[in-house]
mmCIF file of C-alpha atoms in Angstrom:
data_model
loop_
_atom_site.group_PDB
_atom_site.id
_atom_site.type_symbol
_atom_site.label_atom_id
_atom_site.label_comp_id
_atom_site.label_asym_id
_atom_site.label_seq_id
_atom_site.Cartn_x
_atom_site.Cartn_y
_atom_site.Cartn_z
ATOM 1 C CA UNK M 9 0.000 0.000 0.000
ATOM 2 C CA UNK M 10 1.247 3.490 -0.614
ATOM 3 C CA UNK M 11 0.651 7.005 0.589
ATOM 4 C CA UNK M 12 0.410 9.509 -2.137
ATOM 5 C CA UNK M 13 -2.576 8.126 -3.948
ATOM 6 C CA UNK M 14 -5.880 6.869 -2.709
ATOM 7 C CA UNK M 15 -5.658 3.287 -1.597
ATOM 8 C CA UNK M 16 -8.970 2.253 -3.036
ATOM 9 C CA UNK M 17 -8.509 1.968 -6.695
ATOM 10 C CA UNK M 18 -5.951 1.521 -9.346
ATOM 11 C CA UNK M 19 -6.457 5.161 -10.129
ATOM 12 C CA UNK M 20 -3.695 7.585 -9.426
ATOM 13 C CA UNK M 21 -3.529 9.121 -6.009
ATOM 14 C CA UNK M 22 -5.793 7.369 -3.570
ATOM 15 C CA UNK M 23 -5.359 3.896 -2.160
ATOM 16 C CA UNK M 24 -8.469 2.629 -3.786
ATOM 17 C CA UNK M 25 -6.927 0.066 -5.987
ATOM 18 C CA UNK M 26 -3.737 1.474 -5.900
ATOM 19 C CA UNK M 27 2.978 8.076 -2.225
ATOM 20 C CA UNK M 28 3.747 10.234 0.155
ATOM 21 C CA UNK M 29 1.365 12.724 -1.285
ATOM 22 C CA UNK M 30 -2.327 13.032 -0.829
ATOM 23 C CA UNK M 31 -3.618 10.539 -3.326
ATOM 24 C CA UNK M 32 -6.128 7.841 -2.383
ATOM 25 C CA UNK M 33 -5.496 4.130 -2.659
ATOM 26 C CA UNK M 34 -8.390 2.791 -4.689
ATOM 27 C CA UNK M 35 -8.206 -0.112 -7.066
ATOM 28 C CA UNK M 36 -8.063 1.578 -10.427
ATOM 29 C CA UNK M 37 -11.549 1.513 -11.908
ATOM 30 C CA UNK M 38 -13.355 2.963 -8.908
ATOM 31 C CA UNK M 39 -10.875 3.314 -6.074
ATOM 32 C CA UNK M 40 -9.815 6.787 -5.004
ATOM 33 C CA UNK M 41 -8.354 6.644 -1.465
ATOM 34 C CA UNK M 42 -5.148 8.410 -0.545
ATOM 35 C CA UNK M 43 -2.610 7.697 2.150
ATOM 36 C CA UNK M 44 0.438 9.638 3.214
ATOM 37 C CA UNK M 45 2.696 10.090 6.179
ATOM 38 C CA UNK M 46 3.247 13.748 5.559
ATOM 39 C CA UNK M 47 1.079 16.702 4.579
ATOM 40 C CA UNK M 48 2.904 17.024 1.276
ATOM 41 C CA UNK M 49 1.078 16.096 -1.891
ATOM 42 C CA UNK M 50 2.003 13.668 -4.623
ATOM 43 C CA UNK M 51 0.624 13.426 -8.119
ATOM 44 C CA UNK M 52 -1.751 10.625 -9.004
ATOM 45 C CA UNK M 53 0.941 9.043 -11.106
ATOM 46 C CA UNK M 54 3.047 8.492 -7.992
ATOM 47 C CA UNK M 55 0.567 6.203 -6.304
ATOM 48 C CA UNK M 56 0.640 2.406 -6.541
ATOM 49 C CA UNK M 57 -2.011 -0.316 -5.832
ATOM 50 C CA UNK M 58 -1.823 -2.915 -2.925
ATOM 51 C CA UNK M 59 0.123 -3.765 0.157
ATOM 52 C CA UNK M 60 3.614 -3.852 -1.237
ATOM 53 C CA UNK M 61 5.703 -6.564 0.431
ATOM 54 C CA UNK M 62 4.304 -7.500 3.874
ATOM 55 C CA UNK M 63 2.811 -10.982 4.257
ATOM 56 C CA UNK M 64 -0.428 -12.944 3.849
ATOM 57 C CA UNK M 65 -2.925 -13.299 6.694
ATOM 58 C CA UNK M 66 -4.261 -16.636 8.002
ATOM 59 C CA UNK M 67 -7.410 -15.327 9.700
ATOM 60 C CA UNK M 68 -9.269 -12.006 9.849
ATOM 61 C CA UNK M 69 -12.960 -12.470 10.781
ATOM 62 C CA UNK M 70 -13.473 -8.683 10.839
ATOM 63 C CA UNK M 71 -12.159 -8.137 7.299
ATOM 64 C CA UNK M 72 -14.418 -6.968 4.461
ATOM 65 C CA UNK M 73 -13.651 -6.614 0.748
ATOM 66 C CA UNK M 74 -15.580 -3.753 -0.867
ATOM 67 C CA UNK M 75 -17.043 -3.967 -4.377
ATOM 68 C CA UNK M 76 -18.723 -1.320 -6.515
ATOM 69 C CA UNK M 77 -20.846 -2.794 -9.311
ATOM 70 C CA UNK M 78 -19.086 -6.129 -8.677
ATOM 71 C CA UNK M 79 -15.665 -4.548 -9.222
ATOM 72 C CA UNK M 80 -13.134 -5.098 -6.424
ATOM 73 C CA UNK M 81 -12.336 -1.617 -5.211
ATOM 74 C CA UNK M 82 -11.313 -1.197 -1.572
ATOM 75 C CA UNK M 83 -10.784 -2.877 1.764
ATOM 76 C CA UNK M 84 -12.890 -2.365 4.904
ATOM 77 C CA UNK M 85 -13.745 -3.783 8.327
ATOM 78 C CA UNK M 86 -16.974 -4.868 10.011
ATOM 79 C CA UNK M 87 -17.416 -3.111 13.358
ATOM 80 C CA UNK M 88 -20.919 -4.264 14.370
ATOM 81 C CA UNK M 89 -23.421 -6.855 13.055
ATOM 82 C CA UNK M 90 -24.804 -4.534 10.380
ATOM 83 C CA UNK M 91 -22.083 -1.890 10.020
ATOM 84 C CA UNK M 92 -18.972 -1.584 7.834
ATOM 85 C CA UNK M 93 -16.199 0.985 8.321
ATOM 86 C CA UNK M 94 -14.225 2.188 5.293
ATOM 87 C CA UNK M 95 -12.902 5.315 3.564
ATOM 88 C CA UNK M 96 -15.110 8.057 2.123
ATOM 89 C CA UNK M 97 -13.319 7.958 -1.194
ATOM 90 C CA UNK M 98 -14.153 4.259 -1.525
ATOM 91 C CA UNK M 99 -17.886 4.954 -1.621
ATOM 92 C CA UNK M 100 -17.828 8.302 -3.421
ATOM 93 C CA UNK M 101 -19.320 6.702 -6.552
ATOM 94 C CA UNK M 102 -21.983 4.801 -4.601
ATOM 95 C CA UNK M 103 -23.194 7.219 -1.961
ATOM 96 C CA UNK M 104 -26.796 6.049 -2.462
ATOM 97 C CA UNK M 105 -25.702 2.490 -1.656
ATOM 98 C CA UNK M 106 -26.730 1.066 -5.026
ATOM 99 C CA UNK M 107 -24.132 -1.320 -6.438
ATOM 100 C CA UNK M 108 -22.131 -1.326 -3.199
ATOM 101 C CA UNK M 109 -21.431 -4.742 -1.659
ATOM 102 C CA UNK M 110 -19.008 -6.627 0.579
ATOM 103 C CA UNK M 111 -17.514 -10.073 1.132
ATOM 104 C CA UNK M 112 -16.985 -10.408 4.875
ATOM 105 C CA UNK M 113 -14.960 -12.603 7.219
ATOM 106 C CA UNK M 114 -12.622 -14.539 4.921
ATOM 107 C CA UNK M 115 -9.025 -13.768 3.973
ATOM 108 C CA UNK M 116 -9.831 -14.819 0.374
ATOM 109 C CA UNK M 117 -11.501 -11.793 -1.210
ATOM 110 C CA UNK M 118 -13.759 -13.998 -3.360
ATOM 111 C CA UNK M 119 -15.195 -15.800 -0.322
ATOM 112 C CA UNK M 120 -16.816 -14.868 2.964
ATOM 113 C CA UNK M 121 -20.403 -13.847 3.664
ATOM 114 C CA UNK M 122 -21.845 -11.566 0.993
ATOM 115 C CA UNK M 123 -23.823 -8.491 1.996
ATOM 116 C CA UNK M 124 -25.215 -5.519 0.088
ATOM 117 C CA UNK M 125 -25.344 -1.948 1.303
ATOM 118 C CA UNK M 126 -28.752 -0.666 2.387
ATOM 119 C CA UNK M 127 -29.797 2.127 0.001
ATOM 120 C CA UNK M 128 -29.656 5.471 1.770
ATOM 121 C CA UNK M 129 -27.461 4.115 4.582
ATOM 122 C CA UNK M 130 -24.016 5.210 3.381
ATOM 123 C CA UNK M 131 -22.843 7.747 5.967
ATOM 124 C CA UNK M 132 -19.931 10.030 5.084
ATOM 125 C CA UNK M 133 -18.111 12.293 7.504
ATOM 126 C CA UNK M 134 -18.193 15.930 6.410
ATOM 127 C CA UNK M 135 -14.472 16.593 6.966
ATOM 128 C CA UNK M 136 -12.581 13.286 7.074
ATOM 129 C CA UNK M 137 -11.933 10.386 4.686
ATOM 130 C CA UNK M 138 -14.142 7.954 6.598
ATOM 131 C CA UNK M 139 -17.523 6.348 5.949
ATOM 132 C CA UNK M 140 -19.866 3.955 7.757
ATOM 133 C CA UNK M 141 -22.166 1.703 5.702
ATOM 134 C CA UNK M 142 -25.174 -0.321 6.852
ATOM 135 C CA UNK M 143 -25.515 -3.759 5.268
ATOM 136 C CA UNK M 144 -28.719 -5.635 4.462
ATOM 137 C CA UNK M 145 -28.428 -8.302 7.166
ATOM 138 C CA UNK M 146 -26.571 -8.970 10.389
ATOM 139 C CA UNK M 147 -23.296 -10.869 10.031
ATOM 140 C CA UNK M 148 -22.176 -12.929 13.008
ATOM 141 C CA UNK M 149 -18.393 -12.747 13.330
ATOM 142 C CA UNK M 150 -15.676 -11.158 15.442
ATOM 143 C CA UNK M 151 -16.003 -7.417 14.866
ATOM 144 C CA UNK M 152 -13.063 -5.005 14.810
ATOM 145 C CA UNK M 153 -12.847 -3.250 18.200
ATOM 146 C CA UNK M 154 -12.242 0.488 17.852
ATOM 147 C CA UNK M 155 -9.558 2.369 19.763
ATOM 148 C CA UNK M 156 -9.841 5.541 21.815
ATOM 149 C CA UNK M 157 -7.611 8.648 21.767
ATOM 150 C CA UNK M 158 -4.176 7.680 23.026
ATOM 151 C CA UNK M 159 -4.342 4.090 21.773
ATOM 152 C CA UNK M 160 -1.634 4.840 19.191
ATOM 153 C CA UNK M 161 1.345 7.179 19.362
ATOM 154 C CA UNK M 162 4.399 8.348 17.456
ATOM 155 C CA UNK M 163 7.090 5.670 17.405
ATOM 156 C CA UNK M 164 4.650 2.748 17.614
ATOM 157 C CA UNK M 165 4.807 -0.144 15.172
ATOM 158 C CA UNK M 166 1.296 -0.936 13.928
ATOM 159 C CA UNK M 167 -0.255 -3.261 11.361
ATOM 160 C CA UNK M 168 -2.054 -2.343 8.142
ATOM 161 C CA UNK M 169 -4.350 -4.758 6.288
ATOM 162 C CA UNK M 170 -5.732 -4.890 2.752
ATOM 163 C CA UNK M 171 -6.269 -6.712 -0.533
ATOM 164 C CA UNK M 172 -4.596 -3.958 -2.503
ATOM 165 C CA UNK M 173 -2.003 -3.995 -5.221
ATOM 166 C CA UNK M 174 1.208 -5.929 -4.801
ATOM 167 C CA UNK M 175 2.994 -4.316 -7.741
ATOM 168 C CA UNK M 176 4.067 -0.873 -8.917
ATOM 169 C CA UNK M 177 5.169 -1.724 -12.460
ATOM 170 C CA UNK M 178 1.718 -2.088 -14.056
ATOM 171 C CA UNK M 179 -1.911 -1.076 -13.410
ATOM 172 C CA UNK M 180 -2.766 -1.877 -9.787
ATOM 173 C CA UNK M 181 -6.026 -3.536 -10.756
ATOM 174 C CA UNK M 182 -3.942 -6.248 -12.424
ATOM 175 C CA UNK M 183 -2.158 -7.236 -9.209
ATOM 176 C CA UNK M 184 -4.760 -7.053 -6.448
ATOM 177 C CA UNK M 185 -4.002 -9.654 -3.816
ATOM 178 C CA UNK M 186 -6.360 -12.629 -3.704
ATOM 179 C CA UNK M 187 -5.476 -13.186 -0.042
ATOM 180 C CA UNK M 188 -5.602 -10.454 2.601
ATOM 181 C CA UNK M 189 -2.159 -9.050 3.392
ATOM 182 C CA UNK M 190 -0.678 -7.306 6.415
ATOM 183 C CA UNK M 191 2.361 -5.062 6.781
ATOM 184 C CA UNK M 192 4.077 -3.479 9.754
ATOM 185 C CA UNK M 193 4.496 0.292 9.493
ATOM 186 C CA UNK M 194 6.144 2.739 11.885
ATOM 187 C CA UNK M 195 4.060 5.682 13.138
ATOM 188 C CA UNK M 196 5.714 9.031 12.423
ATOM 189 C CA UNK M 197 2.939 11.453 13.394
ATOM 190 C CA UNK M 198 -0.500 11.471 15.000
ATOM 191 C CA UNK M 199 -2.813 14.383 14.199
ATOM 192 C CA UNK M 200 -0.930 17.700 14.113
ATOM 193 C CA UNK M 201 0.211 18.342 10.542
ATOM 194 C CA UNK M 202 -0.662 14.771 9.559
ATOM 195 C CA UNK M 203 -3.903 14.727 7.576
ATOM 196 C CA UNK M 204 -5.904 12.297 5.481
ATOM 197 C CA UNK M 205 -7.050 12.717 1.887
ATOM 198 C CA UNK M 206 -9.782 15.158 2.915
ATOM 199 C CA UNK M 207 -7.787 17.072 5.510
ATOM 200 C CA UNK M 208 -9.064 15.083 8.474
ATOM 201 C CA UNK M 209 -7.015 14.005 11.496
ATOM 202 C CA UNK M 210 -4.675 11.187 10.590
ATOM 203 C CA UNK M 211 -1.988 8.742 11.632
ATOM 204 C CA UNK M 212 1.031 8.901 9.352
ATOM 205 C CA UNK M 213 3.516 6.066 9.082
ATOM 206 C CA UNK M 214 6.557 4.860 7.185
ATOM 207 C CA UNK M 215 7.425 1.556 5.560
ATOM 208 C CA UNK M 216 8.286 -1.199 8.027
ATOM 209 C CA UNK M 217 8.120 -4.486 6.141
ATOM 210 C CA UNK M 218 5.544 -3.242 3.645
ATOM 211 C CA UNK M 219 3.355 -0.303 2.609
ATOM 212 C CA UNK M 220 -0.300 0.092 1.406
ATOM 213 C CA UNK M 221 -1.196 0.546 -2.251
ATOM 214 C CA UNK M 222 -4.261 0.872 -4.487
ATOM 215 C CA UNK M 223 -7.071 -1.344 -3.276
ATOM 216 C CA UNK M 224 -5.931 -1.095 0.343
ATOM 217 C CA UNK M 225 -7.960 2.081 0.782
ATOM 218 C CA UNK M 226 -10.523 1.828 3.527
ATOM 219 C CA UNK M 227 -8.677 -1.047 5.166
ATOM 220 C CA UNK M 228 -7.841 -1.027 8.859
ATOM 221 C CA UNK M 229 -4.749 -0.093 10.817
ATOM 222 C CA UNK M 230 -4.457 -2.026 14.072
ATOM 223 C CA UNK M 231 -2.469 -1.197 17.201
ATOM 224 C CA UNK M 232 -2.350 -4.586 18.861
ATOM 225 C CA UNK M 233 -5.891 -5.993 18.712
ATOM 226 C CA UNK M 234 -7.567 -2.605 18.288
ATOM 227 C CA UNK M 235 -8.412 -0.745 15.083
ATOM 228 C CA UNK M 236 -7.108 2.821 15.133
ATOM 229 C CA UNK M 237 -7.092 3.858 11.481
ATOM 230 C CA UNK M 238 -8.662 3.626 8.019
ATOM 231 C CA UNK M 239 -6.395 3.688 4.944
ATOM 232 C CA UNK M 240 -6.585 6.976 3.076
ATOM 233 C CA UNK M 241 -3.402 7.700 1.091
ATOM 234 C CA UNK M 242 -0.018 6.216 0.255
ATOM 235 C CA UNK M 243 2.986 6.871 -1.940
ATOM 236 C CA UNK M 244 3.330 3.119 -2.336
ATOM 237 C CA UNK M 245 6.981 3.274 -1.427
ATOM 238 C CA UNK M 246 7.705 4.924 1.913
ATOM 239 C CA UNK M 247 4.785 6.781 3.500
ATOM 240 C CA UNK M 248 1.087 6.371 4.204
ATOM 241 C CA UNK M 249 -1.700 8.238 5.986
ATOM 242 C CA UNK M 250 -4.660 6.636 7.773
ATOM 243 C CA UNK M 251 -7.734 8.411 9.100
ATOM 244 C CA UNK M 252 -7.315 8.502 12.887
ATOM 245 C CA UNK M 253 -10.654 6.925 13.778
ATOM 246 C CA UNK M 254 -9.982 7.346 17.496
ATOM 247 C CA UNK M 255 -10.694 11.043 16.891
ATOM 248 C CA UNK M 256 -14.038 10.275 15.239
ATOM 249 C CA UNK M 257 -15.448 7.766 17.717
ATOM 250 C CA UNK M 258 -18.414 9.961 18.689
ATOM 251 C CA UNK M 259 -19.447 10.267 15.031
ATOM 252 C CA UNK M 260 -19.042 6.529 14.389
ATOM 253 C CA UNK M 261 -20.938 5.685 17.565
ATOM 254 C CA UNK M 262 -23.798 8.024 16.706
ATOM 255 C CA UNK M 263 -24.396 5.938 13.574
ATOM 256 C CA UNK M 264 -23.269 2.395 14.331
ATOM 257 C CA UNK M 265 -23.615 2.377 18.103
ATOM 258 C CA UNK M 266 -20.000 1.305 18.790
#
């Protein structure tokens, strides 16, 4: 995964499917998330698609792969029986909920329990790259527990998860990981000048044994067993930025009750 582009897509910038700048990490076709460890911006061309390096995961019952019109786009987590947490840029093209779906609870993105978004129940924060989505039925699994302010700090080593791109030499949509991956990253800043794709409070980090890329957008950052971030941007080489969800707990709770 990388910082400058959105992590959601294979498009430049965000982590949607696909560097230190403010580009999302989406998976090309739809993905637009961005992750970065600094407030500097990087052009869309600098962003790459999935967790680069890192390692595959054996079990992640809280994991959710996000699809828009059946196209793999972003990563996400389930935080309550009927609620998914992801990045705003991952759902920007499906804010009414139509065409938005998830595979939940399996490390293989093609498996897990399938759920569709409830039309009209895609909730987007007005100033941060974070969204909460209601699904059409309750899923029984282990939900991602959310951290509180102070759960993560500068100098910590944390884990980032996603199905994003594993290459930087071709379109990120062509190298989305079939199996969920995890990478250790080192926290360089919390809040302060560290911001997400939309200027919200963020956790910035540097490459440890891997980095997010396109398609990792919306995926979780964990400090120990607790989720503290949502993938926003990455430069796919050195730096990434995650929405600091510990700063938005009241908003999340007002919608999802957790």
